[in-house]
XYZ file of N, CA, C and O in Angstrom:
584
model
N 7.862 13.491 -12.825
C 8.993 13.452 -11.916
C 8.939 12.139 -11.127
O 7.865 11.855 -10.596
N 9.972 11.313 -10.993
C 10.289 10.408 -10.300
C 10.791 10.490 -9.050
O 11.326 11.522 -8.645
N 10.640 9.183 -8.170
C 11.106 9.265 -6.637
C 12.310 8.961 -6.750
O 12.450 8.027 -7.540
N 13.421 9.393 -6.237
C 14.687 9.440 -5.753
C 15.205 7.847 -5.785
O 16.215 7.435 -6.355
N 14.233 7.063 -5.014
C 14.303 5.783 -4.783
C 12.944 4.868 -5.157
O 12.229 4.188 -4.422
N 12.886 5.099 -6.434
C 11.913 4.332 -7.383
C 12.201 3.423 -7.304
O 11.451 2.809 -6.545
N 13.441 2.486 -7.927
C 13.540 1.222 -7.640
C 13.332 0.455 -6.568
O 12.884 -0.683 -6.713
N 13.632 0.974 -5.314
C 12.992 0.202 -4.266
C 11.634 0.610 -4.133
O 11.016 -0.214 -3.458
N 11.140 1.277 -4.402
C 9.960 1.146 -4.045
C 8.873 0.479 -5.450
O 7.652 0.606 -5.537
N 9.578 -0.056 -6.183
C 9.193 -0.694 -7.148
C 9.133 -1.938 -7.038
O 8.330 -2.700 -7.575
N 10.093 -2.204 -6.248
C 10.754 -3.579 -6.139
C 10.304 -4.138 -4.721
O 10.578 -5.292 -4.389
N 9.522 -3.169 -3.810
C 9.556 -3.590 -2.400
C 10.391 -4.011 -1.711
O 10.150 -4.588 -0.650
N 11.285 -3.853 -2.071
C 12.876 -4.331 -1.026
C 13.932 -3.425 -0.347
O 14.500 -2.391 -0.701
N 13.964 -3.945 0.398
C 14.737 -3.038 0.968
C 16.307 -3.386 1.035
O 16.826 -4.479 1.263
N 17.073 -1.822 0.702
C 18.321 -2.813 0.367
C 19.263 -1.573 1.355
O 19.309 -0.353 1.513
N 19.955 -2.879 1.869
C 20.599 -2.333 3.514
C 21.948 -1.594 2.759
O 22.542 -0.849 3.539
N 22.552 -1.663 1.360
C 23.617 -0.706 1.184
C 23.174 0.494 0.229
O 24.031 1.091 -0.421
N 21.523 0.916 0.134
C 21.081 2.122 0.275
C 21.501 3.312 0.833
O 21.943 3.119 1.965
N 21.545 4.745 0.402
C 22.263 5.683 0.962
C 20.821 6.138 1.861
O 20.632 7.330 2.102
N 20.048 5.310 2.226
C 18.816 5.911 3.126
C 18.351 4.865 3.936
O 18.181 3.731 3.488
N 18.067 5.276 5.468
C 18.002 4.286 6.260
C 17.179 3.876 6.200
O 16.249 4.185 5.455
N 17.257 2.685 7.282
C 15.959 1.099 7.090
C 15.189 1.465 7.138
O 14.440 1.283 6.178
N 14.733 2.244 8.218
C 13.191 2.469 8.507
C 12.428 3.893 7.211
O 11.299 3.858 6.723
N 13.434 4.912 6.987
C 13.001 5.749 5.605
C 12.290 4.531 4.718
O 11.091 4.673 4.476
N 12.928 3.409 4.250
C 12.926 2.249 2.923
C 11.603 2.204 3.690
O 10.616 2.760 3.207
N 11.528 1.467 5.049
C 9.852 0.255 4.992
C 8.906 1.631 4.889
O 7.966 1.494 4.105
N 8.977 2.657 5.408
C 7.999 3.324 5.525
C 7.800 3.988 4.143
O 6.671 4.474 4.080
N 8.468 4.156 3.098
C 8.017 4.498 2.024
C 7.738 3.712 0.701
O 7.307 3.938 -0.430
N 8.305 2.466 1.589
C 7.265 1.282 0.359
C 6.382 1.122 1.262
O 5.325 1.452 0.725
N 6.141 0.750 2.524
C 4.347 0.905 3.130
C 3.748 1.827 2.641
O 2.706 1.556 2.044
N 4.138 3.058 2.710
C 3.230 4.440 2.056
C 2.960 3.858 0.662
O 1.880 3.281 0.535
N 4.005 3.937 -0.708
C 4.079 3.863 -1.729
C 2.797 2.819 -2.324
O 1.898 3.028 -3.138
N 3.222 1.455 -1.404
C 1.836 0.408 -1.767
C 0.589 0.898 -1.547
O -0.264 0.955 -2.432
N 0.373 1.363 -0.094
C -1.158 2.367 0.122
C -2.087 3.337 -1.418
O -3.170 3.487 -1.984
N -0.543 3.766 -1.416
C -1.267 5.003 -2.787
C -1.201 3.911 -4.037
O -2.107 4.351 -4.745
N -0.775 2.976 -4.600
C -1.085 2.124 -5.520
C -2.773 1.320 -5.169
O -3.683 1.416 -5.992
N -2.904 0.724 -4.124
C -3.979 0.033 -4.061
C -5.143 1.321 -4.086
O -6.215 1.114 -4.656
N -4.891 2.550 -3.488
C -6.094 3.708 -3.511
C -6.704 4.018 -5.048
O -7.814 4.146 -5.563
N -5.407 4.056 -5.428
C -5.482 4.563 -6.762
C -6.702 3.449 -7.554
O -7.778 3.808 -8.031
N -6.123 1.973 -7.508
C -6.468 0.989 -8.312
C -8.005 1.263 -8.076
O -8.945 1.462 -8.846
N -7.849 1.172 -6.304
C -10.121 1.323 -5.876
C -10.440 2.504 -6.214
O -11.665 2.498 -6.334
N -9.881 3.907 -6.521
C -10.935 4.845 -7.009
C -11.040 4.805 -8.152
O -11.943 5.553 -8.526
N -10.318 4.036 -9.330
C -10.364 3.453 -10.738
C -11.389 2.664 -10.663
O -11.928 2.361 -11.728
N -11.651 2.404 -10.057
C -12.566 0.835 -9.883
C -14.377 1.545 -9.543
O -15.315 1.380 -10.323
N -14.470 2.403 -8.049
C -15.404 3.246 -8.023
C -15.463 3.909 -9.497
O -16.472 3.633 -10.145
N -14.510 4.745 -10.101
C -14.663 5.409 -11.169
C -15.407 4.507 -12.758
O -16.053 5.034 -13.664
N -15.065 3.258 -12.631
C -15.815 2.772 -13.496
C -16.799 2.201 -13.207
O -17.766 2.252 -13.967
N -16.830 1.706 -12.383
C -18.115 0.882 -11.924
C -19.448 1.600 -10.887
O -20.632 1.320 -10.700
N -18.834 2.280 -10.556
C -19.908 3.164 -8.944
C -19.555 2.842 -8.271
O -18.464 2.273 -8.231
N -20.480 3.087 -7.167
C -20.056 2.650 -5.767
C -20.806 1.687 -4.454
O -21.381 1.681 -3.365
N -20.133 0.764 -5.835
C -20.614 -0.494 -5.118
C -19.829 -0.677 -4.391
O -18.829 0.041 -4.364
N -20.065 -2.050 -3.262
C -18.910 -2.415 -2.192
C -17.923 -3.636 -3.137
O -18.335 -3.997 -4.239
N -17.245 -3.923 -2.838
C -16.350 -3.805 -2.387
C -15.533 -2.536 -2.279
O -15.245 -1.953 -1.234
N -15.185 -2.174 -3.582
C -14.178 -1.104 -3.816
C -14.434 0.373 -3.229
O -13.525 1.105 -2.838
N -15.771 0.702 -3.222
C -16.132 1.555 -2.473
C -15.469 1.924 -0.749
O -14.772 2.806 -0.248
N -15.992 0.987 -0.397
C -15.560 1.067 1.163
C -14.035 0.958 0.907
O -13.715 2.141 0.795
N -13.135 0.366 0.782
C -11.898 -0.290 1.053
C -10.900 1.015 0.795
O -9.892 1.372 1.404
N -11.655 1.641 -0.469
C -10.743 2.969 -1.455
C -10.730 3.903 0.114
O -9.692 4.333 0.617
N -12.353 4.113 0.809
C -11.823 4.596 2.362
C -10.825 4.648 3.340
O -10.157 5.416 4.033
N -11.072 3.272 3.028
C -9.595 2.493 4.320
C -8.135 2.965 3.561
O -7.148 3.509 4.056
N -8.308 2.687 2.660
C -6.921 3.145 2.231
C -6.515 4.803 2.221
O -5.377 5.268 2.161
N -7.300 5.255 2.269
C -7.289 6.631 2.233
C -6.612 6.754 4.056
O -5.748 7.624 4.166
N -6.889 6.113 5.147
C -7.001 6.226 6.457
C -5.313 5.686 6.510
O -4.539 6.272 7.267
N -4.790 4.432 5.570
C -3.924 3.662 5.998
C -2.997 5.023 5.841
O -2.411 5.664 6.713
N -3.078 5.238 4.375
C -2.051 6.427 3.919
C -2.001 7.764 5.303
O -0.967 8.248 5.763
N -3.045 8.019 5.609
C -2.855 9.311 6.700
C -2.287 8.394 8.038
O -1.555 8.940 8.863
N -2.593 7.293 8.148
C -1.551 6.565 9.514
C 0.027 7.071 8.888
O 0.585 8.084 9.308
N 0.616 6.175 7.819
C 2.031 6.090 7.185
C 2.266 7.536 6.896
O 3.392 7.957 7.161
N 1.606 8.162 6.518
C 1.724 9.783 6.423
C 2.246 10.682 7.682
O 3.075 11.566 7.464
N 1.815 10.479 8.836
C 2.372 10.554 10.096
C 2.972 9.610 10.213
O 2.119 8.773 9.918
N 3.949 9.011 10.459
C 4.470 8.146 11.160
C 6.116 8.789 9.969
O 7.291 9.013 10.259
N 5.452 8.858 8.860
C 6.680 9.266 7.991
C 6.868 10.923 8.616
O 8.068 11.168 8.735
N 6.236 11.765 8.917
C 6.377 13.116 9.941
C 7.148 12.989 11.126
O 8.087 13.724 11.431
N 6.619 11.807 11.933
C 7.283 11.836 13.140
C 8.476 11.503 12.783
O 9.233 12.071 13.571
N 9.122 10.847 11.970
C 10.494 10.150 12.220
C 11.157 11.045 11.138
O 12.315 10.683 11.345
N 11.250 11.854 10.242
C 11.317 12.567 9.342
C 11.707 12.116 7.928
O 12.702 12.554 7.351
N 10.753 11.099 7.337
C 10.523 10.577 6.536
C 9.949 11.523 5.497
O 8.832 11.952 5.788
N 10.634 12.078 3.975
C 10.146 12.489 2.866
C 9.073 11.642 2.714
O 9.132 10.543 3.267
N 7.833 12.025 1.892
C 6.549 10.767 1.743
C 6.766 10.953 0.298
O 6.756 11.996 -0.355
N 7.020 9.388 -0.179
C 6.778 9.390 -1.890
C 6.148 10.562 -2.883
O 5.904 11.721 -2.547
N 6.040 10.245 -3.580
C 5.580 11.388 -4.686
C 4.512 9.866 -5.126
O 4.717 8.653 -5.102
N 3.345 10.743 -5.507
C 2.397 9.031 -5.814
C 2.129 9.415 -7.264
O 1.638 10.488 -7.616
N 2.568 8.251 -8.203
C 2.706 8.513 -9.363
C 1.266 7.627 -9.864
O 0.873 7.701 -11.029
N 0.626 6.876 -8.924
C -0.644 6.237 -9.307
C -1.895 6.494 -10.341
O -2.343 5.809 -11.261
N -2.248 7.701 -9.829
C -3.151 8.255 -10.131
C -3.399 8.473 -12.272
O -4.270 8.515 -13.141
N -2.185 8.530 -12.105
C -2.005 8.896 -13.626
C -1.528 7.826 -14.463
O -1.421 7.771 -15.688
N -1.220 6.848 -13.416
C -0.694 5.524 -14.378
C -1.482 4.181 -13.954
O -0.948 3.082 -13.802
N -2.585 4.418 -13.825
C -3.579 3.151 -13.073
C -4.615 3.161 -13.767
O -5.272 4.189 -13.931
N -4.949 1.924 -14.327
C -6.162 1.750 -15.001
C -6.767 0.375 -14.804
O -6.010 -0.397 -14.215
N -7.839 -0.077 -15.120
C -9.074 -1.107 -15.029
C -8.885 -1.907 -15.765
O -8.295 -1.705 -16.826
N -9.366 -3.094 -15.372
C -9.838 -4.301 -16.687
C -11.213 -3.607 -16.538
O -11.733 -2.854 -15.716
N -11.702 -4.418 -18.138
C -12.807 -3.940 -18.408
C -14.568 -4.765 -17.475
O -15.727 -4.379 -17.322
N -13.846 -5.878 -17.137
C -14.886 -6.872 -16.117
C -14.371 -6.819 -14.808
O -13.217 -6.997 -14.421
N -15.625 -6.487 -14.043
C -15.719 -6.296 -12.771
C -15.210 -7.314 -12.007
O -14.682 -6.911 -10.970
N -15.190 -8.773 -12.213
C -14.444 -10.087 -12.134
C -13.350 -9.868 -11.841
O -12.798 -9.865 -10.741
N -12.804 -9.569 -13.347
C -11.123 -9.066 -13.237
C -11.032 -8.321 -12.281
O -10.589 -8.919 -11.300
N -11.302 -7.013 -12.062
C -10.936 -6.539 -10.647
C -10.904 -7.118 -9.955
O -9.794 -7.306 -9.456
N -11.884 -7.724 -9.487
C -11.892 -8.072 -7.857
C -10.575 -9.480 -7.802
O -10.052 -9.799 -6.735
N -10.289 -10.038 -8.894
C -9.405 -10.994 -9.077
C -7.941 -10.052 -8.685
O -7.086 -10.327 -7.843
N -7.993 -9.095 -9.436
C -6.783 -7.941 -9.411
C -6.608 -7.348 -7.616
O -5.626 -7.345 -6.874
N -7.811 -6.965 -7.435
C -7.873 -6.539 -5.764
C -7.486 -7.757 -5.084
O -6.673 -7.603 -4.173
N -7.702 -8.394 -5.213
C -7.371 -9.972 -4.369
C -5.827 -10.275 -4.530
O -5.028 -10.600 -3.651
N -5.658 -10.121 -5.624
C -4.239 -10.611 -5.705
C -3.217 -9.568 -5.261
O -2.115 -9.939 -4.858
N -3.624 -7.958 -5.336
C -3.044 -6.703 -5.055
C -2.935 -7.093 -3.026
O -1.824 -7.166 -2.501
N -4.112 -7.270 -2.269
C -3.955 -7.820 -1.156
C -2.987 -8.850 -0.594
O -2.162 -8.516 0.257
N -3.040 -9.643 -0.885
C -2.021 -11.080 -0.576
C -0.950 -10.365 -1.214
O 0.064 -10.387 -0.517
N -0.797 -9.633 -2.474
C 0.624 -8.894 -2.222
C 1.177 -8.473 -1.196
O 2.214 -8.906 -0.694
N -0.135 -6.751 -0.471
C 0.303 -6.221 0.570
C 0.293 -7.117 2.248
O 0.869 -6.767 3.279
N -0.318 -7.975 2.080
C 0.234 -8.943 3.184
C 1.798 -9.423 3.395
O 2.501 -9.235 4.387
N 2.181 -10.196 1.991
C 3.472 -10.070 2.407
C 4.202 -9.462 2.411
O 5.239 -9.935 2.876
N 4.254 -8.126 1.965
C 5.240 -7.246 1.750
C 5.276 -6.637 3.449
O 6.371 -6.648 4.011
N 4.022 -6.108 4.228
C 4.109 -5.964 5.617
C 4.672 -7.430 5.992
O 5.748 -7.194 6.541
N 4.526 -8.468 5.973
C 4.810 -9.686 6.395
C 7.037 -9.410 6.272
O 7.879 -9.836 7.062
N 7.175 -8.861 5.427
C 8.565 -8.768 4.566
C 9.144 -7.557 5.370
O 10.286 -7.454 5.817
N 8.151 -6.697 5.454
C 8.989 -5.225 6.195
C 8.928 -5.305 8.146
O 9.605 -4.839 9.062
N 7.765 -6.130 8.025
C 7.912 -5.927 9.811
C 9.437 -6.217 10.321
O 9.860 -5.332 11.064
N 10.461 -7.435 10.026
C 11.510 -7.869 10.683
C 12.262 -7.014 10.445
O 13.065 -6.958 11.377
N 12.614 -5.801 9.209
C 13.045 -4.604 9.095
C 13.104 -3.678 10.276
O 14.147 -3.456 10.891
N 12.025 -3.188 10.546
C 11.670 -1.972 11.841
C 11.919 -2.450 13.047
O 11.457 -3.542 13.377
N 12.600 -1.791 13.794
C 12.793 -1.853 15.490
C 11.541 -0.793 16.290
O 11.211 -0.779 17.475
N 11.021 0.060 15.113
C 10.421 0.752 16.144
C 8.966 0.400 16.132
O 8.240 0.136 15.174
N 8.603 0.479 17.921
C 7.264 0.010 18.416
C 6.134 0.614 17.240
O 5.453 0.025 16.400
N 6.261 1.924 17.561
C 5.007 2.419 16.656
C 4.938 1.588 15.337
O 3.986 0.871 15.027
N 6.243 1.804 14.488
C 5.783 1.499 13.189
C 5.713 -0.150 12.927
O 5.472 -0.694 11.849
N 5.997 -0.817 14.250
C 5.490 -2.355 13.958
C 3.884 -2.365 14.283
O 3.106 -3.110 13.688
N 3.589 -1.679 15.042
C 2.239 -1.782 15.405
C 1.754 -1.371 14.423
O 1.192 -2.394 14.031
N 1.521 -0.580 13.657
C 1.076 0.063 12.417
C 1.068 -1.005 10.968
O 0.151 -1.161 10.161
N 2.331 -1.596 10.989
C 2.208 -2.473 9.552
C 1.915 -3.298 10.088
O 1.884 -4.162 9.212
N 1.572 -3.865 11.195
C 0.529 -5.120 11.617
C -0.465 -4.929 11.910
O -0.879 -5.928 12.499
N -1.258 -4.113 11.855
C -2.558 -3.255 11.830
C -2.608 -3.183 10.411
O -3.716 -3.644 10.137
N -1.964 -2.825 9.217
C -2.462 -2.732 8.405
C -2.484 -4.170 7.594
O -3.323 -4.435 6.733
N -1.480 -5.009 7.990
C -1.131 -6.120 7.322
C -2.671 -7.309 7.857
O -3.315 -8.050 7.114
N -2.790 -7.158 8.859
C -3.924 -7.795 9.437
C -5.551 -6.939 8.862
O -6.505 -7.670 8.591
N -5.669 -5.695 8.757
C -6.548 -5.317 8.382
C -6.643 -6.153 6.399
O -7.587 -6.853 6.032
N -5.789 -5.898 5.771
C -5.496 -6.641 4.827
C -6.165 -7.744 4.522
O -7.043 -7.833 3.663
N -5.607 -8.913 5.480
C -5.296 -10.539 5.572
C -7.381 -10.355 5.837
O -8.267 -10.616 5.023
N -7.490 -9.878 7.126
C -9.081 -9.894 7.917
C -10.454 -9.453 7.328
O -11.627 -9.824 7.366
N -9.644 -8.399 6.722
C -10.933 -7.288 6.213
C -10.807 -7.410 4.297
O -11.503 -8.103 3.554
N -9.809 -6.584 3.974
C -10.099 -6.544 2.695
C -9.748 -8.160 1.717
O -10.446 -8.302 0.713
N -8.931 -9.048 1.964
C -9.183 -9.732 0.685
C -10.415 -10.687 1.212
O -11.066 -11.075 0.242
N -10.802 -11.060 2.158
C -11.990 -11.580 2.106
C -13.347 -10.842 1.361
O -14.162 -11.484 0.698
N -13.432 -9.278 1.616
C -14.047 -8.804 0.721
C -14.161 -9.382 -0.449
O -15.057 -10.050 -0.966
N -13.169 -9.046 -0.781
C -12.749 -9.054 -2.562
C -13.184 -10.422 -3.214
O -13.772 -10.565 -4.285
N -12.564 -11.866 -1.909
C -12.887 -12.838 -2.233
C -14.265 -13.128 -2.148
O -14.567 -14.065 -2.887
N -15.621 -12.447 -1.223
C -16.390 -12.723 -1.339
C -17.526 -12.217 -2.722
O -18.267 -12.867 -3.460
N -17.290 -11.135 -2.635
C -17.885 -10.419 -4.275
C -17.902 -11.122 -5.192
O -18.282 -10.702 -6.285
């Protein structure tokens, strides 16, 4: 089963003559990206163990999703359907990942970078700049350092 609004959330864009408002769009491509990058790091734990990088980070993402998870409650935001799990798989060198995690990051940087001027509301700017900065600070330096 597919999301209602797959294409945007495929596409990360948000498109203002959508039959669903602005803030529904950022908050369910913020959610939507969360459960893609989770997915990719427990693929990653799943083949490799649990080494760091992917280890720790698959955490954080687990935390980002329960932030966007509420925030999609409070405002009464449906939360994606996460089709990840079943459609996410590995390169076979640990390299490649972390090349893949790196580049999956500097994605989700700009895409928060792309949705913040979207949202008027306090909470949920504070939130995708918390996560967009946790991003930029914490995880692709990881990735880049491994």
């Amino acid at each position: 089963m597919a999301n209602y609004d797959e294409s945007i959330l495929r596409t990360r864009r948000i498109r203002p003559d959508a039959p669903f408002p602005i803030l529904h769009q950022a908050l369910r491509i913020a959610l939507y990206d969360e459960y893609a990058a989770r997915a990719f790091y427990a693929r990653a734990v799943e083949a490799f163990g649990t080494q760091p990088p992917f280890a720790r980070i698959v955490e954080s993402e687990t935390q980002h999703i329960a932030a966007l998870a509420g925030l999609c409650e409070r405002y009464g935001v449906p939360r994606p359907l996460d089709p990840f799990p079943a459609e996410t798989s590995v390169a076979p060198s640990w390299r490649a990942n972390l090349e893949r995690a790196a580049a999956g990051e500097i994605a989700k940087i700009q895409s928060y970078g792309y949705l913040l001027p979207w949202v008027a509301q306090a909470d949920v700017q504070r939130n995708f700049a918390a996560l967009q900065a946790a991003s930029r600070d914490k995880h692709l330096p990881a990735f880049q350092r491994a």
